[in-house]
Coordinates of N, CA and C in Angstrom, one line a residue:
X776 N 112.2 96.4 92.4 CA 112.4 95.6 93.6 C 112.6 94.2 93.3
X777 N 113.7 93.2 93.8 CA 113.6 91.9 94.0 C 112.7 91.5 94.4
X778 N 112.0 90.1 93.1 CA 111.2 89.2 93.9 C 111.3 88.9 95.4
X779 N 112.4 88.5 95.4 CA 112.4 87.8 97.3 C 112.3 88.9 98.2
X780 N 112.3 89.7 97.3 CA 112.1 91.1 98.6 C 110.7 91.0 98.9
X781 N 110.0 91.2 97.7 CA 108.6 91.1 97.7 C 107.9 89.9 98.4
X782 N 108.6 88.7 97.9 CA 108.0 87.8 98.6 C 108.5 87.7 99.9
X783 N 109.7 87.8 100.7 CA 109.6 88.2 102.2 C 108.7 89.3 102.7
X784 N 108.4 90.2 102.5 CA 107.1 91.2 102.8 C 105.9 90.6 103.0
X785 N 105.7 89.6 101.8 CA 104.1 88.7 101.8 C 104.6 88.1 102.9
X786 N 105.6 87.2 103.1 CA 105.8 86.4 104.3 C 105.2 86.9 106.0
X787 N 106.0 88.6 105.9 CA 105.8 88.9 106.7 C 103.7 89.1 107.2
X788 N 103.5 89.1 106.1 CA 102.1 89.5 106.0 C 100.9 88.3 106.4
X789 N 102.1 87.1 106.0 CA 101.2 85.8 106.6 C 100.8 85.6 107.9
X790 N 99.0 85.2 108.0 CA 99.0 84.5 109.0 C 98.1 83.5 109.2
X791 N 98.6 82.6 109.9 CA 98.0 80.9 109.9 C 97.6 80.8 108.0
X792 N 98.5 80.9 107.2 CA 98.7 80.3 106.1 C 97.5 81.0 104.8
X793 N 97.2 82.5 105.4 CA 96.3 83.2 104.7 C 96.7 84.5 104.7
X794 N 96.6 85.2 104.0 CA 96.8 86.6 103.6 C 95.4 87.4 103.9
X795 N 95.8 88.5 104.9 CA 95.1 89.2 105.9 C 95.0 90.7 105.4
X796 N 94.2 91.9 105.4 CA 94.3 92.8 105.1 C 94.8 93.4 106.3
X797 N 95.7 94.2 106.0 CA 96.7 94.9 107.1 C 96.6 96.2 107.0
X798 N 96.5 96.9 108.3 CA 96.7 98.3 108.3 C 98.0 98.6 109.0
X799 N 99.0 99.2 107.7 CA 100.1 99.3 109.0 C 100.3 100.6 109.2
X800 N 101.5 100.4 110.6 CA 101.6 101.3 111.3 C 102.5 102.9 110.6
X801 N 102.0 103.9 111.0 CA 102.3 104.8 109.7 C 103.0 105.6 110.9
X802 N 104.4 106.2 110.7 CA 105.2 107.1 111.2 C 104.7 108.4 110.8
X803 N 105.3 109.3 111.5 CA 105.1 110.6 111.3 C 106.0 111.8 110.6
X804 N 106.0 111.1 108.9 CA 107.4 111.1 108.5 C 106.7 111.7 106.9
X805 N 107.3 112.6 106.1 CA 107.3 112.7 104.7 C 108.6 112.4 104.3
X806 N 108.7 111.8 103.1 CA 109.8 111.1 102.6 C 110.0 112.0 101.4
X807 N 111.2 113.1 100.8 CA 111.4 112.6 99.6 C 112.7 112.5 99.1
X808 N 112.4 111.6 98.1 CA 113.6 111.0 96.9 C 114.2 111.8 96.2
X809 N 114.9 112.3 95.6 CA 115.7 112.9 95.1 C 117.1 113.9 95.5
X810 N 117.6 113.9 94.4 CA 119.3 115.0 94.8 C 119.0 115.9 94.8
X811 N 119.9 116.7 95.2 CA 120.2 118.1 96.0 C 119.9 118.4 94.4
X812 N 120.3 118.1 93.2 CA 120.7 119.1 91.7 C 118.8 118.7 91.1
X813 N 118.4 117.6 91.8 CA 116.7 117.9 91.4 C 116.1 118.7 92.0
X814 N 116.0 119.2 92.9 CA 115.7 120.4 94.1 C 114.9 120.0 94.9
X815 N 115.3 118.9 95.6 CA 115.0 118.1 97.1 C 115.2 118.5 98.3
X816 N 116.0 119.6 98.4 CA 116.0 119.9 99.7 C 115.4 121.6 99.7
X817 N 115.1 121.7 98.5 CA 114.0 123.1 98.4 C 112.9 122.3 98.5
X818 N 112.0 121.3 97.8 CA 111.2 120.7 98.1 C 110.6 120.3 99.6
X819 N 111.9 119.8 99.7 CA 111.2 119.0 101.7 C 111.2 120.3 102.6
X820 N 112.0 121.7 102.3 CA 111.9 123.0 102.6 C 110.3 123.3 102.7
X821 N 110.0 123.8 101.5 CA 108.1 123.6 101.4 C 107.2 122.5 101.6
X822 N 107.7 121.7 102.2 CA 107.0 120.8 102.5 C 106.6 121.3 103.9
X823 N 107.8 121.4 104.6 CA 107.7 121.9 106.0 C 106.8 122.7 106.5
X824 N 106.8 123.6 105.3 CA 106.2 125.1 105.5 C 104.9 124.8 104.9
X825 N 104.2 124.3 105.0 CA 103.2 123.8 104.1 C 102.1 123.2 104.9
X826 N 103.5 122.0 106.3 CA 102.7 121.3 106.9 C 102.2 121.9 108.0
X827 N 103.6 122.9 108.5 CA 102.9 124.0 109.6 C 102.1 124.7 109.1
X828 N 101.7 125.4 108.3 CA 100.4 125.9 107.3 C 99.5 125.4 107.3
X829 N 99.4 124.6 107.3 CA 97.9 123.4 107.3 C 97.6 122.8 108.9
X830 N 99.0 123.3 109.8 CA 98.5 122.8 111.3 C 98.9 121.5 111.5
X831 N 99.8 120.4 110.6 CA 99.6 119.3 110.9 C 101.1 119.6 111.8
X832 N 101.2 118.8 112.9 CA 102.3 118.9 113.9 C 102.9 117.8 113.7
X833 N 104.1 117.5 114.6 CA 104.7 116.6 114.6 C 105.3 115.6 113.3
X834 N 105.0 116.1 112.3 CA 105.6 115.6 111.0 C 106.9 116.4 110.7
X835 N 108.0 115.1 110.7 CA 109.2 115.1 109.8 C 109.2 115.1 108.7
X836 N 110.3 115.7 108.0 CA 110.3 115.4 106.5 C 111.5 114.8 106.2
X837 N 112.0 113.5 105.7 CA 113.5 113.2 105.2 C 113.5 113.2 104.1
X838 N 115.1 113.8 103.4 CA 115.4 113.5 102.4 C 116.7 112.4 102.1
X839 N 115.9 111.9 101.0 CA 116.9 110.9 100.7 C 117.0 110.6 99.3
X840 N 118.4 110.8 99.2 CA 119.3 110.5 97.6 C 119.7 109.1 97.0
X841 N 119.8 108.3 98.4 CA 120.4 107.1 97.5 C 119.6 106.2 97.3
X842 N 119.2 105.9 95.7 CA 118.5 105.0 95.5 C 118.5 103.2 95.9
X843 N 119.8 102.9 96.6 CA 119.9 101.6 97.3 C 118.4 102.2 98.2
X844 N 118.4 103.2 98.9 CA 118.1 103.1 100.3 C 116.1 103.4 100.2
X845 N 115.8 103.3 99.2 CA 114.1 103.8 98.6 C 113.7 102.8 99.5
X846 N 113.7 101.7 99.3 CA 112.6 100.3 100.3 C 113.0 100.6 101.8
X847 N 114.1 100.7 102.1 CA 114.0 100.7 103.6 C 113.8 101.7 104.3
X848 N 113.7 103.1 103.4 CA 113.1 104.7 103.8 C 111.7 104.7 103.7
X849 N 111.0 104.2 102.5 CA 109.4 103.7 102.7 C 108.8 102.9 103.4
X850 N 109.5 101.5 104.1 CA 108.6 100.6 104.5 C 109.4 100.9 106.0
X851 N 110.5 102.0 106.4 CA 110.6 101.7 107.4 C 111.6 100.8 108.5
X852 N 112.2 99.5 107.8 CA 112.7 98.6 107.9 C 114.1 98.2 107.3
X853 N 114.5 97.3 107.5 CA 116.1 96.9 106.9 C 115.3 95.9 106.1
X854 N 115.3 95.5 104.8 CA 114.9 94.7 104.4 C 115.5 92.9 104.5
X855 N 116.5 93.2 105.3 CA 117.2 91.9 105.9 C 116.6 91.4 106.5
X856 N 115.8 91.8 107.6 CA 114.8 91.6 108.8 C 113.8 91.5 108.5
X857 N 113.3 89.9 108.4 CA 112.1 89.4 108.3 C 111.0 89.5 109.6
X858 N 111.6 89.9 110.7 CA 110.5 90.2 111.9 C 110.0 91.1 112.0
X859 N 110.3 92.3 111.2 CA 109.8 93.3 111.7 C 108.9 93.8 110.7
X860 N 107.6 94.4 111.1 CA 106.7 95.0 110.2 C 106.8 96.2 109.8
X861 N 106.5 96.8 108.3 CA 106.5 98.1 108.0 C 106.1 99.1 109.0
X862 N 106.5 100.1 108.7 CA 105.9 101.4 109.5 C 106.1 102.2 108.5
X863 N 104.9 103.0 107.5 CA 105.2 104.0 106.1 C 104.8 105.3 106.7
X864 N 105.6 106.1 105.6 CA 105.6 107.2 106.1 C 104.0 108.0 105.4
X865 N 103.9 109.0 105.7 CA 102.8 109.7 105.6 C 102.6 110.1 104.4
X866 N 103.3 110.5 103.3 CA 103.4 110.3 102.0 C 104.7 110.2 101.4
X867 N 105.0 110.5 100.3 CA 106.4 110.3 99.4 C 106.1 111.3 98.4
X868 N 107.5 112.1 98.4 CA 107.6 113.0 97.2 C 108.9 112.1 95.8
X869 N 108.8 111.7 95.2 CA 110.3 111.5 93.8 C 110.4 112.3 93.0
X870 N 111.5 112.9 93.0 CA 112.2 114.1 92.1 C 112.5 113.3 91.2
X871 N 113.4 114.0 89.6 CA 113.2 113.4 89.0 C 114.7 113.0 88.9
X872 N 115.2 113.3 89.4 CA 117.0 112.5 90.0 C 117.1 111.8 91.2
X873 N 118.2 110.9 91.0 CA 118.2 110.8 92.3 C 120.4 110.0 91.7
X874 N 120.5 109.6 93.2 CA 122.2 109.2 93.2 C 122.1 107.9 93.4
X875 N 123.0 107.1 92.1 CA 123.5 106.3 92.6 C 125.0 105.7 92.5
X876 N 125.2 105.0 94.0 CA 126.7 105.2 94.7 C 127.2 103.4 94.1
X877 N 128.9 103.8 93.9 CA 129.3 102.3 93.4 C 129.8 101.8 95.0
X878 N 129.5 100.4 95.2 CA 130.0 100.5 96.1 C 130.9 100.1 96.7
X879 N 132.3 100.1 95.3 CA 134.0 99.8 95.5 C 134.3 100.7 96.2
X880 N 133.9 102.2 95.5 CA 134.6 103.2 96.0 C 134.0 104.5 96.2
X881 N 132.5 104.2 96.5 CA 132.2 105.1 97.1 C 131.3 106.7 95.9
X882 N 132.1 106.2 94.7 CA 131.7 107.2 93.9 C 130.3 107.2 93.7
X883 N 129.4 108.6 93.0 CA 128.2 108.6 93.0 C 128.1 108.9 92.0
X884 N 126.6 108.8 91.3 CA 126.6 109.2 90.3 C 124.9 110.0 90.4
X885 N 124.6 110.8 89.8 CA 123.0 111.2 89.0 C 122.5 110.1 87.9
X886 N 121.4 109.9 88.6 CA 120.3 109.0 87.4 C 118.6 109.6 87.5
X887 N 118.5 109.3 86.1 CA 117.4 109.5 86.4 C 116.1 108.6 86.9
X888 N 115.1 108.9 87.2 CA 114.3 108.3 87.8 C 113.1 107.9 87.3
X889 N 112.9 108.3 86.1 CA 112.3 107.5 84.6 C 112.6 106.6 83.9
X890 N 114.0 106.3 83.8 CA 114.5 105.8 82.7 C 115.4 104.9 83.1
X891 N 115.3 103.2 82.7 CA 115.6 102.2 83.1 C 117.2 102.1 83.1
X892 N 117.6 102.1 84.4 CA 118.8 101.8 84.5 C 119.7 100.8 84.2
X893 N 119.4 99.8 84.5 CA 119.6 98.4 84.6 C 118.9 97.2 83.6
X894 N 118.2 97.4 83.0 CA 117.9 96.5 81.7 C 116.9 95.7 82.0
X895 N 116.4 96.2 83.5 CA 115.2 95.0 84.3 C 113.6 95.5 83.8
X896 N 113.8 96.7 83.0 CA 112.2 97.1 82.8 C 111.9 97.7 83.5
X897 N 112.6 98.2 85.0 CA 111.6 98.7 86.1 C 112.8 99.8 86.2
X898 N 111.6 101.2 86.1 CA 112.6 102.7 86.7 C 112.2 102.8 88.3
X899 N 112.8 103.7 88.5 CA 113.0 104.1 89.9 C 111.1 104.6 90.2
X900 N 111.1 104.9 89.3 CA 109.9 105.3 89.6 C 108.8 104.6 89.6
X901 N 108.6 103.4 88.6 CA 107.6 102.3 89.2 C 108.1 101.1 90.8
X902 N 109.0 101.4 91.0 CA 109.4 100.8 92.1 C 108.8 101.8 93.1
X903 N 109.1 102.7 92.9 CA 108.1 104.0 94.1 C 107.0 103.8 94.3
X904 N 106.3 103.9 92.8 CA 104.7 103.9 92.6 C 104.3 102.8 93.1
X905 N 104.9 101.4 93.0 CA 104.4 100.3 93.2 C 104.5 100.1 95.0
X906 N 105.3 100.5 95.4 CA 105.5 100.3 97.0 C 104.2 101.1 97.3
X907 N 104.2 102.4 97.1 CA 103.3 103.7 97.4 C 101.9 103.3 97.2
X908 N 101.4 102.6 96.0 CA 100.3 101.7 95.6 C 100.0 100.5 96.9
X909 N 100.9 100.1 96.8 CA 101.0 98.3 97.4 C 100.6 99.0 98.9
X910 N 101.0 100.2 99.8 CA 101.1 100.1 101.2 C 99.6 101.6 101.1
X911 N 99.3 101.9 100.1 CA 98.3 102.6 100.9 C 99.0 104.3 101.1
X912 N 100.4 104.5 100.2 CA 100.9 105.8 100.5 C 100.2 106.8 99.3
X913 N 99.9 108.2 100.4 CA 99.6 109.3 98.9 C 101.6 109.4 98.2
X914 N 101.2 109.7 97.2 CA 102.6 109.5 96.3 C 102.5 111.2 95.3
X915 N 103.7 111.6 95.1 CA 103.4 112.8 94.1 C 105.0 113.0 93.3
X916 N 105.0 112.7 91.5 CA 106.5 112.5 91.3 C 106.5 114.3 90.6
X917 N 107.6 115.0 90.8 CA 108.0 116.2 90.6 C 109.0 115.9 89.4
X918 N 108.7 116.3 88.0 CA 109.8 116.1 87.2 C 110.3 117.8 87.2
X919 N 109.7 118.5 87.3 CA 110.4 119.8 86.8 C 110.1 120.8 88.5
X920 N 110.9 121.0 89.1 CA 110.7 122.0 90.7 C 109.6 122.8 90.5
X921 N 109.3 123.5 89.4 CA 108.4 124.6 88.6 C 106.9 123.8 89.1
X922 N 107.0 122.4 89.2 CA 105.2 121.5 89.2 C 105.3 121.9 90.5
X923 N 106.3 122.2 91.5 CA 106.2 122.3 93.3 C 105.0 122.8 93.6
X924 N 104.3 123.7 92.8 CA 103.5 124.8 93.2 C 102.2 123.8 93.2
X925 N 102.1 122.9 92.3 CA 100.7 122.1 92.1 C 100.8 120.9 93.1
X926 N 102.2 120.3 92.8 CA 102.0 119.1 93.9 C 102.5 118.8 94.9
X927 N 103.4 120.0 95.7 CA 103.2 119.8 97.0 C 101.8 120.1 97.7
X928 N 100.9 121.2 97.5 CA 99.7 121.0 97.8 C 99.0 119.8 98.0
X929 N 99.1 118.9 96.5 CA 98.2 118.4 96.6 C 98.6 116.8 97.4
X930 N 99.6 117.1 97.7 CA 100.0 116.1 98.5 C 99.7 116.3 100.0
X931 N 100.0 117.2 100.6 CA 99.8 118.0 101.7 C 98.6 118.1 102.1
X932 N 97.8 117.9 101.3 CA 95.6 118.1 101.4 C 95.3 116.4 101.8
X933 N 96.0 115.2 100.9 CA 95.8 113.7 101.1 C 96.5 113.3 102.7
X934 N 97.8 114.2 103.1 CA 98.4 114.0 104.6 C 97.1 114.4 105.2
X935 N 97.1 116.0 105.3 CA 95.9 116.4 106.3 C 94.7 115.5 106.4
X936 N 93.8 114.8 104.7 CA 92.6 114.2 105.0 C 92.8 112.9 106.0
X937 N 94.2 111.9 105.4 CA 93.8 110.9 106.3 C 94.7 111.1 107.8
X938 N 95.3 112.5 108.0 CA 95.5 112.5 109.6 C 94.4 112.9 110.7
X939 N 93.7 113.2 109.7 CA 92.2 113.3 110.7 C 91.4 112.4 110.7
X940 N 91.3 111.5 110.2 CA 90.8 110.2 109.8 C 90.7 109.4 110.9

């Protein structure tokens, strides 16, 4: 994530010239990251089934591929828009792919989500962790579909504890 991303977020977090502990407002939403050839849309599949299994209602699951779009599917927001406050979702799953699109023409590509793309130090995946850290989200990254069986549970157990909460 850009600095000034980050530091517009603290902005938004300011008040009368002090940084306040915030509880934000949390949608009724599971999020996950990854492509269709990571197995993301089998994933948010069992998720589904998982949530109605455990009774939790009213939770969506989105999936989402393009790695432009990770901050403004987590926090909720257009990151353009400094007025508006996050709203996070109830947790986040990261596969271990995800797509990224050029945006001359549209073409996509597979990347992975470990391994630094761009020469900044930061994979796709501490950019996840760090949002998911920073806002208070349970987080769970799936490199192989085969871990589904351990961590969608155990993600699904951190939704249920704090929606009774």
């Amino acid at each position: 994530m850009k600095e000034s991303k980050i530091n517009k977020i603290k902005q938004i977090l300011k008040m009368n010239g002090e940084e306040q502990e915030t509880q934000y407002e949390k949608r009724q939403q599971m999020v996950v990251l990854g492509s269709v050839r990571s197995g993301a849309n089998h994933i948010a599949q069992n998720v589904e089934v998982a949530l109605d299994e455990a009774s939790v209602d009213h939770l969506d699951t989105k999936i989402v591929n393009d790695v432009a779009k990770i901050e403004s599917m987590i926090l909720g927001i257009n990151p353009k828009d400094e007025d508006k406050r996050p709203t996070i979702p109830m947790g986040v799953i990261l596969m271990s792919q995800m797509r990224q699109y050029n945006m001359l023409n549209g073409n996509g590509m597979s990347i992975s989500t470990t391994e630094d793309q761009n020469g900044s130090g930061m994979t796709v995946y501490d950019i996840v962790k760090n949002l998911c850290d920073q806002y208070e989200i349970p987080f769970e990254y799936i490199d192989d579909p085969a871990e589904e069986a351990e961590a969608v549970p155990a993600l699904i157990g951190k939704v249920v504890v704090e929606s009774s909460e």
